[in-house]
Amino acid sequence: MAGIDSKDIRKLIVACDAGMGSSVMLASQLKKQLKDTGVTVEHTPVNNIPEDADVIVCHSGLAARARAAAPGKVLIPFQIFLGDPAVTKLVNTIKNGGTVDA
């Protein structure tokens, strides 16, 4: 998949394995960072990614499962739960405009 223009992002999903812990903190942080952008941030298990998700953020170890659960969606894998450069770039692109690449 190519990418998605930041103005077309309405729902961002933080997908996780078990549904607790670090990914919940990341979702909370993203909600705060994106609160004035019109983007909804939700937290779901990787196997239950909703069809209306525009962008999925998940740990790189879950990326293959996320791609299988949500084919064709923009996926942003990360290594570090808080302060990962890929997530920082995503937030900046949503706030400032541009294309979010898969």
PDB file of N, CA and C in Angstrom:
ATOM      1  N   MET A   1       0.845  -1.189   0.000  1.00  0.00           N
ATOM      2  CA  MET A   1       0.000   0.000   0.000  1.00  0.00           C
ATOM      3  C   MET A   1       0.878   1.234   0.000  1.00  0.00           C
ATOM      4  N   ALA A   2       0.448   2.237  -0.714  1.00  0.00           N
ATOM      5  CA  ALA A   2       1.226   3.458  -0.809  1.00  0.00           C
ATOM      6  C   ALA A   2       1.259   4.184   0.528  1.00  0.00           C
ATOM      7  N   GLY A   3       0.285   4.966   0.780  1.00  0.00           N
ATOM      8  CA  GLY A   3       0.231   5.737   2.015  1.00  0.00           C
ATOM      9  C   GLY A   3      -1.119   6.399   2.117  1.00  0.00           C
ATOM     10  N   ILE A   4      -1.237   7.281   3.080  1.00  0.00           N
ATOM     11  CA  ILE A   4      -2.491   7.998   3.286  1.00  0.00           C
ATOM     12  C   ILE A   4      -2.157   9.437   3.627  1.00  0.00           C
ATOM     13  N   ASP A   5      -2.903  10.348   3.035  1.00  0.00           N
ATOM     14  CA  ASP A   5      -2.706  11.757   3.341  1.00  0.00           C
ATOM     15  C   ASP A   5      -3.169  12.009   4.775  1.00  0.00           C
ATOM     16  N   SER A   6      -2.413  12.796   5.498  1.00  0.00           N
ATOM     17  CA  SER A   6      -2.722  13.029   6.909  1.00  0.00           C
ATOM     18  C   SER A   6      -4.128  13.574   7.122  1.00  0.00           C
ATOM     19  N   LYS A   7      -4.639  14.357   6.169  1.00  0.00           N
ATOM     20  CA  LYS A   7      -5.985  14.915   6.322  1.00  0.00           C
ATOM     21  C   LYS A   7      -7.071  13.853   6.186  1.00  0.00           C
ATOM     22  N   ASP A   8      -6.726  12.676   5.653  1.00  0.00           N
ATOM     23  CA  ASP A   8      -7.695  11.590   5.493  1.00  0.00           C
ATOM     24  C   ASP A   8      -7.687  10.611   6.663  1.00  0.00           C
ATOM     25  N   ILE A   9      -6.838  10.851   7.649  1.00  0.00           N
ATOM     26  CA  ILE A   9      -6.757   9.956   8.809  1.00  0.00           C
ATOM     27  C   ILE A   9      -7.825  10.362   9.820  1.00  0.00           C
ATOM     28  N   ARG A  10      -8.742   9.453  10.105  1.00  0.00           N
ATOM     29  CA  ARG A  10      -9.797   9.689  11.087  1.00  0.00           C
ATOM     30  C   ARG A  10      -9.662   8.773  12.293  1.00  0.00           C
ATOM     31  N   LYS A  11      -9.155   7.548  12.058  1.00  0.00           N
ATOM     32  CA  LYS A  11      -9.035   6.591  13.166  1.00  0.00           C
ATOM     33  C   LYS A  11      -7.665   5.934  13.143  1.00  0.00           C
ATOM     34  N   LEU A  12      -6.970   6.046  14.268  1.00  0.00           N
ATOM     35  CA  LEU A  12      -5.663   5.431  14.463  1.00  0.00           C
ATOM     36  C   LEU A  12      -5.832   4.333  15.516  1.00  0.00           C
ATOM     37  N   ILE A  13      -5.345   3.159  15.218  1.00  0.00           N
ATOM     38  CA  ILE A  13      -5.459   2.032  16.130  1.00  0.00           C
ATOM     39  C   ILE A  13      -4.077   1.665  16.661  1.00  0.00           C
ATOM     40  N   VAL A  14      -3.971   1.535  17.977  1.00  0.00           N
ATOM     41  CA  VAL A  14      -2.773   0.963  18.589  1.00  0.00           C
ATOM     42  C   VAL A  14      -3.127  -0.501  18.838  1.00  0.00           C
ATOM     43  N   ALA A  15      -2.485  -1.381  18.093  1.00  0.00           N
ATOM     44  CA  ALA A  15      -2.777  -2.810  18.196  1.00  0.00           C
ATOM     45  C   ALA A  15      -1.728  -3.479  19.077  1.00  0.00           C
ATOM     46  N   CYS A  16      -2.206  -4.403  19.914  1.00  0.00           N
ATOM     47  CA  CYS A  16      -1.304  -5.061  20.845  1.00  0.00           C
ATOM     48  C   CYS A  16      -1.585  -6.554  20.872  1.00  0.00           C
ATOM     49  N   ASP A  17      -0.804  -7.266  21.654  1.00  0.00           N
ATOM     50  CA  ASP A  17      -0.963  -8.708  21.752  1.00  0.00           C
ATOM     51  C   ASP A  17      -1.991  -9.069  22.814  1.00  0.00           C
ATOM     52  N   ALA A  18      -1.783  -8.600  24.024  1.00  0.00           N
ATOM     53  CA  ALA A  18      -2.647  -9.002  25.137  1.00  0.00           C
ATOM     54  C   ALA A  18      -3.658  -7.931  25.542  1.00  0.00           C
ATOM     55  N   GLY A  19      -3.414  -6.681  25.186  1.00  0.00           N
ATOM     56  CA  GLY A  19      -4.382  -5.641  25.498  1.00  0.00           C
ATOM     57  C   GLY A  19      -4.118  -4.890  26.783  1.00  0.00           C
ATOM     58  N   MET A  20      -2.922  -4.986  27.303  1.00  0.00           N
ATOM     59  CA  MET A  20      -2.620  -4.289  28.554  1.00  0.00           C
ATOM     60  C   MET A  20      -1.206  -3.710  28.501  1.00  0.00           C
ATOM     61  N   GLY A  21      -0.888  -2.958  29.512  1.00  0.00           N
ATOM     62  CA  GLY A  21       0.492  -2.532  29.692  1.00  0.00           C
ATOM     63  C   GLY A  21       0.944  -1.412  28.794  1.00  0.00           C
ATOM     64  N   SER A  22       2.101  -1.612  28.193  1.00  0.00           N
ATOM     65  CA  SER A  22       2.798  -0.555  27.469  1.00  0.00           C
ATOM     66  C   SER A  22       1.996   0.005  26.306  1.00  0.00           C
ATOM     67  N   SER A  23       1.288  -0.842  25.594  1.00  0.00           N
ATOM     68  CA  SER A  23       0.531  -0.342  24.452  1.00  0.00           C
ATOM     69  C   SER A  23      -0.627   0.543  24.889  1.00  0.00           C
ATOM     70  N   VAL A  24      -1.188   0.290  26.062  1.00  0.00           N
ATOM     71  CA  VAL A  24      -2.238   1.159  26.603  1.00  0.00           C
ATOM     72  C   VAL A  24      -1.648   2.541  26.902  1.00  0.00           C
ATOM     73  N   MET A  25      -0.434   2.563  27.451  1.00  0.00           N
ATOM     74  CA  MET A  25       0.246   3.841  27.712  1.00  0.00           C
ATOM     75  C   MET A  25       0.493   4.582  26.406  1.00  0.00           C
ATOM     76  N   LEU A  26       0.909   3.870  25.367  1.00  0.00           N
ATOM     77  CA  LEU A  26       1.150   4.508  24.074  1.00  0.00           C
ATOM     78  C   LEU A  26      -0.149   5.089  23.516  1.00  0.00           C
ATOM     79  N   ALA A  27      -1.237   4.342  23.589  1.00  0.00           N
ATOM     80  CA  ALA A  27      -2.519   4.838  23.095  1.00  0.00           C
ATOM     81  C   ALA A  27      -2.935   6.101  23.847  1.00  0.00           C
ATOM     82  N   SER A  28      -2.750   6.104  25.147  1.00  0.00           N
ATOM     83  CA  SER A  28      -3.087   7.270  25.967  1.00  0.00           C
ATOM     84  C   SER A  28      -2.239   8.476  25.564  1.00  0.00           C
ATOM     85  N   GLN A  29      -0.961   8.237  25.355  1.00  0.00           N
ATOM     86  CA  GLN A  29      -0.060   9.312  24.944  1.00  0.00           C
ATOM     87  C   GLN A  29      -0.476   9.866  23.575  1.00  0.00           C
ATOM     88  N   LEU A  30      -0.810   8.992  22.647  1.00  0.00           N
ATOM     89  CA  LEU A  30      -1.216   9.436  21.317  1.00  0.00           C
ATOM     90  C   LEU A  30      -2.531  10.213  21.366  1.00  0.00           C
ATOM     91  N   LYS A  31      -3.461   9.802  22.222  1.00  0.00           N
ATOM     92  CA  LYS A  31      -4.714  10.550  22.375  1.00  0.00           C
ATOM     93  C   LYS A  31      -4.431  11.982  22.791  1.00  0.00           C
ATOM     94  N   LYS A  32      -3.516  12.153  23.740  1.00  0.00           N
ATOM     95  CA  LYS A  32      -3.163  13.498  24.204  1.00  0.00           C
ATOM     96  C   LYS A  32      -2.492  14.294  23.092  1.00  0.00           C
ATOM     97  N   GLN A  33      -1.554  13.663  22.386  1.00  0.00           N
ATOM     98  CA  GLN A  33      -0.804  14.373  21.347  1.00  0.00           C
ATOM     99  C   GLN A  33      -1.679  14.758  20.156  1.00  0.00           C
ATOM    100  N   LEU A  34      -2.708  13.966  19.893  1.00  0.00           N
ATOM    101  CA  LEU A  34      -3.539  14.196  18.708  1.00  0.00           C
ATOM    102  C   LEU A  34      -4.919  14.759  19.030  1.00  0.00           C
ATOM    103  N   LYS A  35      -5.122  15.222  20.271  1.00  0.00           N
ATOM    104  CA  LYS A  35      -6.461  15.620  20.706  1.00  0.00           C
ATOM    105  C   LYS A  35      -7.076  16.737  19.880  1.00  0.00           C
ATOM    106  N   ASP A  36      -6.306  17.607  19.294  1.00  0.00           N
ATOM    107  CA  ASP A  36      -6.854  18.724  18.527  1.00  0.00           C
ATOM    108  C   ASP A  36      -6.813  18.491  17.017  1.00  0.00           C
ATOM    109  N   THR A  37      -6.608  17.251  16.594  1.00  0.00           N
ATOM    110  CA  THR A  37      -6.453  16.969  15.163  1.00  0.00           C
ATOM    111  C   THR A  37      -7.685  16.335  14.527  1.00  0.00           C
ATOM    112  N   GLY A  38      -8.643  15.904  15.338  1.00  0.00           N
ATOM    113  CA  GLY A  38      -9.811  15.218  14.802  1.00  0.00           C
ATOM    114  C   GLY A  38      -9.587  13.729  14.588  1.00  0.00           C
ATOM    115  N   VAL A  39      -8.424  13.233  14.980  1.00  0.00           N
ATOM    116  CA  VAL A  39      -8.113  11.809  14.842  1.00  0.00           C
ATOM    117  C   VAL A  39      -8.515  11.084  16.121  1.00  0.00           C
ATOM    118  N   THR A  40      -9.285  10.016  15.980  1.00  0.00           N
ATOM    119  CA  THR A  40      -9.666   9.171  17.098  1.00  0.00           C
ATOM    120  C   THR A  40      -8.580   8.117  17.294  1.00  0.00           C
ATOM    121  N   VAL A  41      -8.169   7.914  18.543  1.00  0.00           N
ATOM    122  CA  VAL A  41      -7.172   6.893  18.854  1.00  0.00           C
ATOM    123  C   VAL A  41      -7.849   5.820  19.690  1.00  0.00           C
ATOM    124  N   GLU A  42      -7.724   4.570  19.232  1.00  0.00           N
ATOM    125  CA  GLU A  42      -8.284   3.444  19.965  1.00  0.00           C
ATOM    126  C   GLU A  42      -7.219   2.379  20.153  1.00  0.00           C
ATOM    127  N   HIS A  43      -7.446   1.550  21.151  1.00  0.00           N
ATOM    128  CA  HIS A  43      -6.530   0.470  21.497  1.00  0.00           C
ATOM    129  C   HIS A  43      -7.274  -0.846  21.332  1.00  0.00           C
ATOM    130  N   THR A  44      -6.749  -1.766  20.511  1.00  0.00           N
ATOM    131  CA  THR A  44      -7.413  -3.051  20.312  1.00  0.00           C
ATOM    132  C   THR A  44      -6.389  -4.176  20.209  1.00  0.00           C
ATOM    133  N   PRO A  45      -6.816  -5.408  20.467  1.00  0.00           N
ATOM    134  CA  PRO A  45      -5.941  -6.555  20.211  1.00  0.00           C
ATOM    135  C   PRO A  45      -5.647  -6.651  18.709  1.00  0.00           C
ATOM    136  N   VAL A  46      -4.475  -7.136  18.379  1.00  0.00           N
ATOM    137  CA  VAL A  46      -4.026  -7.175  16.984  1.00  0.00           C
ATOM    138  C   VAL A  46      -4.964  -8.006  16.098  1.00  0.00           C
ATOM    139  N   ASN A  47      -5.633  -8.986  16.665  1.00  0.00           N
ATOM    140  CA  ASN A  47      -6.535  -9.824  15.868  1.00  0.00           C
ATOM    141  C   ASN A  47      -7.921  -9.209  15.697  1.00  0.00           C
ATOM    142  N   ASN A  48      -8.183  -8.062  16.344  1.00  0.00           N
ATOM    143  CA  ASN A  48      -9.507  -7.421  16.281  1.00  0.00           C
ATOM    144  C   ASN A  48      -9.442  -5.991  15.764  1.00  0.00           C
ATOM    145  N   ILE A  49      -8.566  -5.713  14.831  1.00  0.00           N
ATOM    146  CA  ILE A  49      -8.441  -4.367  14.284  1.00  0.00           C
ATOM    147  C   ILE A  49      -9.717  -4.035  13.502  1.00  0.00           C
ATOM    148  N   PRO A  50     -10.380  -2.926  13.839  1.00  0.00           N
ATOM    149  CA  PRO A  50     -11.637  -2.592  13.147  1.00  0.00           C
ATOM    150  C   PRO A  50     -11.404  -2.218  11.682  1.00  0.00           C
ATOM    151  N   GLU A  51     -12.415  -2.489  10.872  1.00  0.00           N
ATOM    152  CA  GLU A  51     -12.295  -2.228   9.435  1.00  0.00           C
ATOM    153  C   GLU A  51     -12.192  -0.748   9.101  1.00  0.00           C
ATOM    154  N   ASP A  52     -12.680   0.109  10.001  1.00  0.00           N
ATOM    155  CA  ASP A  52     -12.634   1.546   9.703  1.00  0.00           C
ATOM    156  C   ASP A  52     -11.339   2.208  10.169  1.00  0.00           C
ATOM    157  N   ALA A  53     -10.363   1.410  10.554  1.00  0.00           N
ATOM    158  CA  ALA A  53      -9.056   1.960  10.939  1.00  0.00           C
ATOM    159  C   ALA A  53      -8.372   2.539   9.700  1.00  0.00           C
ATOM    160  N   ASP A  54      -7.746   3.693   9.862  1.00  0.00           N
ATOM    161  CA  ASP A  54      -6.985   4.292   8.764  1.00  0.00           C
ATOM    162  C   ASP A  54      -5.498   3.983   8.899  1.00  0.00           C
ATOM    163  N   VAL A  55      -5.003   4.023  10.131  1.00  0.00           N
ATOM    164  CA  VAL A  55      -3.592   3.757  10.405  1.00  0.00           C
ATOM    165  C   VAL A  55      -3.510   2.845  11.617  1.00  0.00           C
ATOM    166  N   ILE A  56      -2.622   1.859  11.541  1.00  0.00           N
ATOM    167  CA  ILE A  56      -2.399   0.940  12.649  1.00  0.00           C
ATOM    168  C   ILE A  56      -0.975   1.117  13.133  1.00  0.00           C
ATOM    169  N   VAL A  57      -0.834   1.259  14.436  1.00  0.00           N
ATOM    170  CA  VAL A  57       0.479   1.360  15.077  1.00  0.00           C
ATOM    171  C   VAL A  57       0.627   0.115  15.939  1.00  0.00           C
ATOM    172  N   CYS A  58       1.724  -0.625  15.751  1.00  0.00           N
ATOM    173  CA  CYS A  58       1.947  -1.803  16.592  1.00  0.00           C
ATOM    174  C   CYS A  58       3.430  -2.089  16.699  1.00  0.00           C
ATOM    175  N   HIS A  59       3.786  -2.854  17.728  1.00  0.00           N
ATOM    176  CA  HIS A  59       5.177  -3.254  17.908  1.00  0.00           C
ATOM    177  C   HIS A  59       5.611  -4.075  16.704  1.00  0.00           C
ATOM    178  N   SER A  60       6.856  -3.928  16.304  1.00  0.00           N
ATOM    179  CA  SER A  60       7.351  -4.610  15.104  1.00  0.00           C
ATOM    180  C   SER A  60       7.192  -6.125  15.191  1.00  0.00           C
ATOM    181  N   GLY A  61       7.202  -6.670  16.397  1.00  0.00           N
ATOM    182  CA  GLY A  61       7.018  -8.103  16.564  1.00  0.00           C
ATOM    183  C   GLY A  61       5.612  -8.577  16.217  1.00  0.00           C
ATOM    184  N   LEU A  62       4.661  -7.645  16.138  1.00  0.00           N
ATOM    185  CA  LEU A  62       3.275  -7.978  15.800  1.00  0.00           C
ATOM    186  C   LEU A  62       2.891  -7.528  14.392  1.00  0.00           C
ATOM    187  N   ALA A  63       3.834  -6.967  13.657  1.00  0.00           N
ATOM    188  CA  ALA A  63       3.523  -6.371  12.355  1.00  0.00           C
ATOM    189  C   ALA A  63       2.927  -7.375  11.374  1.00  0.00           C
ATOM    190  N   ALA A  64       3.458  -8.580  11.324  1.00  0.00           N
ATOM    191  CA  ALA A  64       2.934  -9.579  10.381  1.00  0.00           C
ATOM    192  C   ALA A  64       1.484  -9.930  10.719  1.00  0.00           C
ATOM    193  N   ARG A  65       1.185 -10.070  12.003  1.00  0.00           N
ATOM    194  CA  ARG A  65      -0.190 -10.374  12.409  1.00  0.00           C
ATOM    195  C   ARG A  65      -1.122  -9.210  12.104  1.00  0.00           C
ATOM    196  N   ALA A  66      -0.652  -7.983  12.313  1.00  0.00           N
ATOM    197  CA  ALA A  66      -1.470  -6.805  12.018  1.00  0.00           C
ATOM    198  C   ALA A  66      -1.749  -6.704  10.519  1.00  0.00           C
ATOM    199  N   ARG A  67      -0.743  -6.981   9.697  1.00  0.00           N
ATOM    200  CA  ARG A  67      -0.952  -6.943   8.242  1.00  0.00           C
ATOM    201  C   ARG A  67      -1.981  -7.991   7.818  1.00  0.00           C
ATOM    202  N   ALA A  68      -1.919  -9.172   8.440  1.00  0.00           N
ATOM    203  CA  ALA A  68      -2.879 -10.237   8.114  1.00  0.00           C
ATOM    204  C   ALA A  68      -4.292  -9.867   8.575  1.00  0.00           C
ATOM    205  N   ALA A  69      -4.392  -9.195   9.727  1.00  0.00           N
ATOM    206  CA  ALA A  69      -5.698  -8.832  10.277  1.00  0.00           C
ATOM    207  C   ALA A  69      -6.314  -7.626   9.568  1.00  0.00           C
ATOM    208  N   ALA A  70      -5.470  -6.766   9.006  1.00  0.00           N
ATOM    209  CA  ALA A  70      -5.964  -5.543   8.361  1.00  0.00           C
ATOM    210  C   ALA A  70      -5.210  -5.292   7.055  1.00  0.00           C
ATOM    211  N   PRO A  71      -5.408  -6.172   6.080  1.00  0.00           N
ATOM    212  CA  PRO A  71      -4.686  -6.001   4.810  1.00  0.00           C
ATOM    213  C   PRO A  71      -5.069  -4.693   4.123  1.00  0.00           C
ATOM    214  N   GLY A  72      -4.089  -4.050   3.550  1.00  0.00           N
ATOM    215  CA  GLY A  72      -4.337  -2.817   2.826  1.00  0.00           C
ATOM    216  C   GLY A  72      -4.334  -1.561   3.678  1.00  0.00           C
ATOM    217  N   LYS A  73      -4.229  -1.709   4.987  1.00  0.00           N
ATOM    218  CA  LYS A  73      -4.190  -0.540   5.874  1.00  0.00           C
ATOM    219  C   LYS A  73      -2.747  -0.069   6.046  1.00  0.00           C
ATOM    220  N   VAL A  74      -2.576   1.202   6.336  1.00  0.00           N
ATOM    221  CA  VAL A  74      -1.245   1.739   6.609  1.00  0.00           C
ATOM    222  C   VAL A  74      -0.819   1.246   7.988  1.00  0.00           C
ATOM    223  N   LEU A  75       0.355   0.624   8.033  1.00  0.00           N
ATOM    224  CA  LEU A  75       0.870   0.048   9.276  1.00  0.00           C
ATOM    225  C   LEU A  75       2.175   0.735   9.647  1.00  0.00           C
ATOM    226  N   ILE A  76       2.237   1.225  10.884  1.00  0.00           N
ATOM    227  CA  ILE A  76       3.444   1.856  11.400  1.00  0.00           C
ATOM    228  C   ILE A  76       4.002   0.956  12.511  1.00  0.00           C
ATOM    229  N   PRO A  77       5.023   0.155  12.197  1.00  0.00           N
ATOM    230  CA  PRO A  77       5.630  -0.663  13.252  1.00  0.00           C
ATOM    231  C   PRO A  77       6.636   0.165  14.049  1.00  0.00           C
ATOM    232  N   PHE A  78       6.777  -0.144  15.331  1.00  0.00           N
ATOM    233  CA  PHE A  78       7.742   0.566  16.167  1.00  0.00           C
ATOM    234  C   PHE A  78       8.514  -0.433  17.010  1.00  0.00           C
ATOM    235  N   GLN A  79       9.629   0.028  17.560  1.00  0.00           N
ATOM    236  CA  GLN A  79      10.485  -0.804  18.402  1.00  0.00           C
ATOM    237  C   GLN A  79      10.316  -0.486  19.884  1.00  0.00           C
ATOM    238  N   ILE A  80      10.179   0.818  20.200  1.00  0.00           N
ATOM    239  CA  ILE A  80      10.149   1.290  21.583  1.00  0.00           C
ATOM    240  C   ILE A  80       8.749   1.836  21.869  1.00  0.00           C
ATOM    241  N   PHE A  81       8.147   1.420  22.991  1.00  0.00           N
ATOM    242  CA  PHE A  81       6.772   1.830  23.270  1.00  0.00           C
ATOM    243  C   PHE A  81       6.623   3.324  23.477  1.00  0.00           C
ATOM    244  N   LEU A  82       7.549   3.973  24.118  1.00  0.00           N
ATOM    245  CA  LEU A  82       7.451   5.414  24.334  1.00  0.00           C
ATOM    246  C   LEU A  82       8.679   6.098  23.760  1.00  0.00           C
ATOM    247  N   GLY A  83       8.452   7.047  22.862  1.00  0.00           N
ATOM    248  CA  GLY A  83       9.550   7.808  22.282  1.00  0.00           C
ATOM    249  C   GLY A  83      10.147   7.206  21.029  1.00  0.00           C
ATOM    250  N   ASP A  84       9.459   6.282  20.374  1.00  0.00           N
ATOM    251  CA  ASP A  84       9.985   5.679  19.148  1.00  0.00           C
ATOM    252  C   ASP A  84       9.938   6.701  18.007  1.00  0.00           C
ATOM    253  N   PRO A  85      11.010   6.802  17.210  1.00  0.00           N
ATOM    254  CA  PRO A  85      11.045   7.778  16.108  1.00  0.00           C
ATOM    255  C   PRO A  85       9.925   7.583  15.080  1.00  0.00           C
ATOM    256  N   ALA A  86       9.500   6.357  14.826  1.00  0.00           N
ATOM    257  CA  ALA A  86       8.432   6.117  13.845  1.00  0.00           C
ATOM    258  C   ALA A  86       7.114   6.712  14.329  1.00  0.00           C
ATOM    259  N   VAL A  87       6.846   6.608  15.620  1.00  0.00           N
ATOM    260  CA  VAL A  87       5.612   7.157  16.186  1.00  0.00           C
ATOM    261  C   VAL A  87       5.693   8.678  16.233  1.00  0.00           C
ATOM    262  N   THR A  88       6.843   9.203  16.584  1.00  0.00           N
ATOM    263  CA  THR A  88       7.047  10.656  16.598  1.00  0.00           C
ATOM    264  C   THR A  88       6.837  11.230  15.205  1.00  0.00           C
ATOM    265  N   LYS A  89       7.368  10.565  14.184  1.00  0.00           N
ATOM    266  CA  LYS A  89       7.200  11.017  12.797  1.00  0.00           C
ATOM    267  C   LYS A  89       5.725  10.988  12.406  1.00  0.00           C
ATOM    268  N   LEU A  90       5.014   9.937  12.803  1.00  0.00           N
ATOM    269  CA  LEU A  90       3.585   9.827  12.510  1.00  0.00           C
ATOM    270  C   LEU A  90       2.817  11.000  13.115  1.00  0.00           C
ATOM    271  N   VAL A  91       3.043  11.272  14.387  1.00  0.00           N
ATOM    272  CA  VAL A  91       2.358  12.373  15.079  1.00  0.00           C
ATOM    273  C   VAL A  91       2.658  13.698  14.379  1.00  0.00           C
ATOM    274  N   ASN A  92       3.914  13.933  14.053  1.00  0.00           N
ATOM    275  CA  ASN A  92       4.294  15.187  13.393  1.00  0.00           C
ATOM    276  C   ASN A  92       3.637  15.320  12.027  1.00  0.00           C
ATOM    277  N   THR A  93       3.548  14.218  11.280  1.00  0.00           N
ATOM    278  CA  THR A  93       2.920  14.266   9.959  1.00  0.00           C
ATOM    279  C   THR A  93       1.427  14.535  10.075  1.00  0.00           C
ATOM    280  N   ILE A  94       0.767  13.923  11.052  1.00  0.00           N
ATOM    281  CA  ILE A  94      -0.671  14.176  11.247  1.00  0.00           C
ATOM    282  C   ILE A  94      -0.899  15.634  11.626  1.00  0.00           C
ATOM    283  N   LYS A  95      -0.068  16.174  12.492  1.00  0.00           N
ATOM    284  CA  LYS A  95      -0.236  17.558  12.939  1.00  0.00           C
ATOM    285  C   LYS A  95       0.123  18.578  11.859  1.00  0.00           C
ATOM    286  N   ASN A  96       1.161  18.296  11.072  1.00  0.00           N
ATOM    287  CA  ASN A  96       1.705  19.281  10.150  1.00  0.00           C
ATOM    288  C   ASN A  96       1.339  19.051   8.684  1.00  0.00           C
ATOM    289  N   GLY A  97       0.701  17.914   8.401  1.00  0.00           N
ATOM    290  CA  GLY A  97       0.338  17.615   7.017  1.00  0.00           C
ATOM    291  C   GLY A  97       1.394  16.785   6.329  1.00  0.00           C
ATOM    292  N   GLY A  98       0.963  16.079   5.303  1.00  0.00           N
ATOM    293  CA  GLY A  98       1.861  15.229   4.544  1.00  0.00           C
ATOM    294  C   GLY A  98       1.275  13.840   4.404  1.00  0.00           C
ATOM    295  N   THR A  99       2.088  12.949   3.857  1.00  0.00           N
ATOM    296  CA  THR A  99       1.648  11.585   3.622  1.00  0.00           C
ATOM    297  C   THR A  99       2.278  10.656   4.645  1.00  0.00           C
ATOM    298  N   VAL A 100       1.457   9.794   5.203  1.00  0.00           N
ATOM    299  CA  VAL A 100       1.933   8.748   6.116  1.00  0.00           C
ATOM    300  C   VAL A 100       2.142   7.524   5.251  1.00  0.00           C
ATOM    301  N   ASP A 101       3.380   7.069   5.169  1.00  0.00           N
ATOM    302  CA  ASP A 101       3.708   5.921   4.330  1.00  0.00           C
ATOM    303  C   ASP A 101       3.582   4.625   5.093  1.00  0.00           C
ATOM    304  N   ALA A 102       3.131   3.612   4.381  1.00  0.00           N
ATOM    305  CA  ALA A 102       2.976   2.284   4.978  1.00  0.00           C
ATOM    306  C   ALA A 102       4.318   1.665   5.304  1.00  0.00           C
TER     307      ALA A 102
END
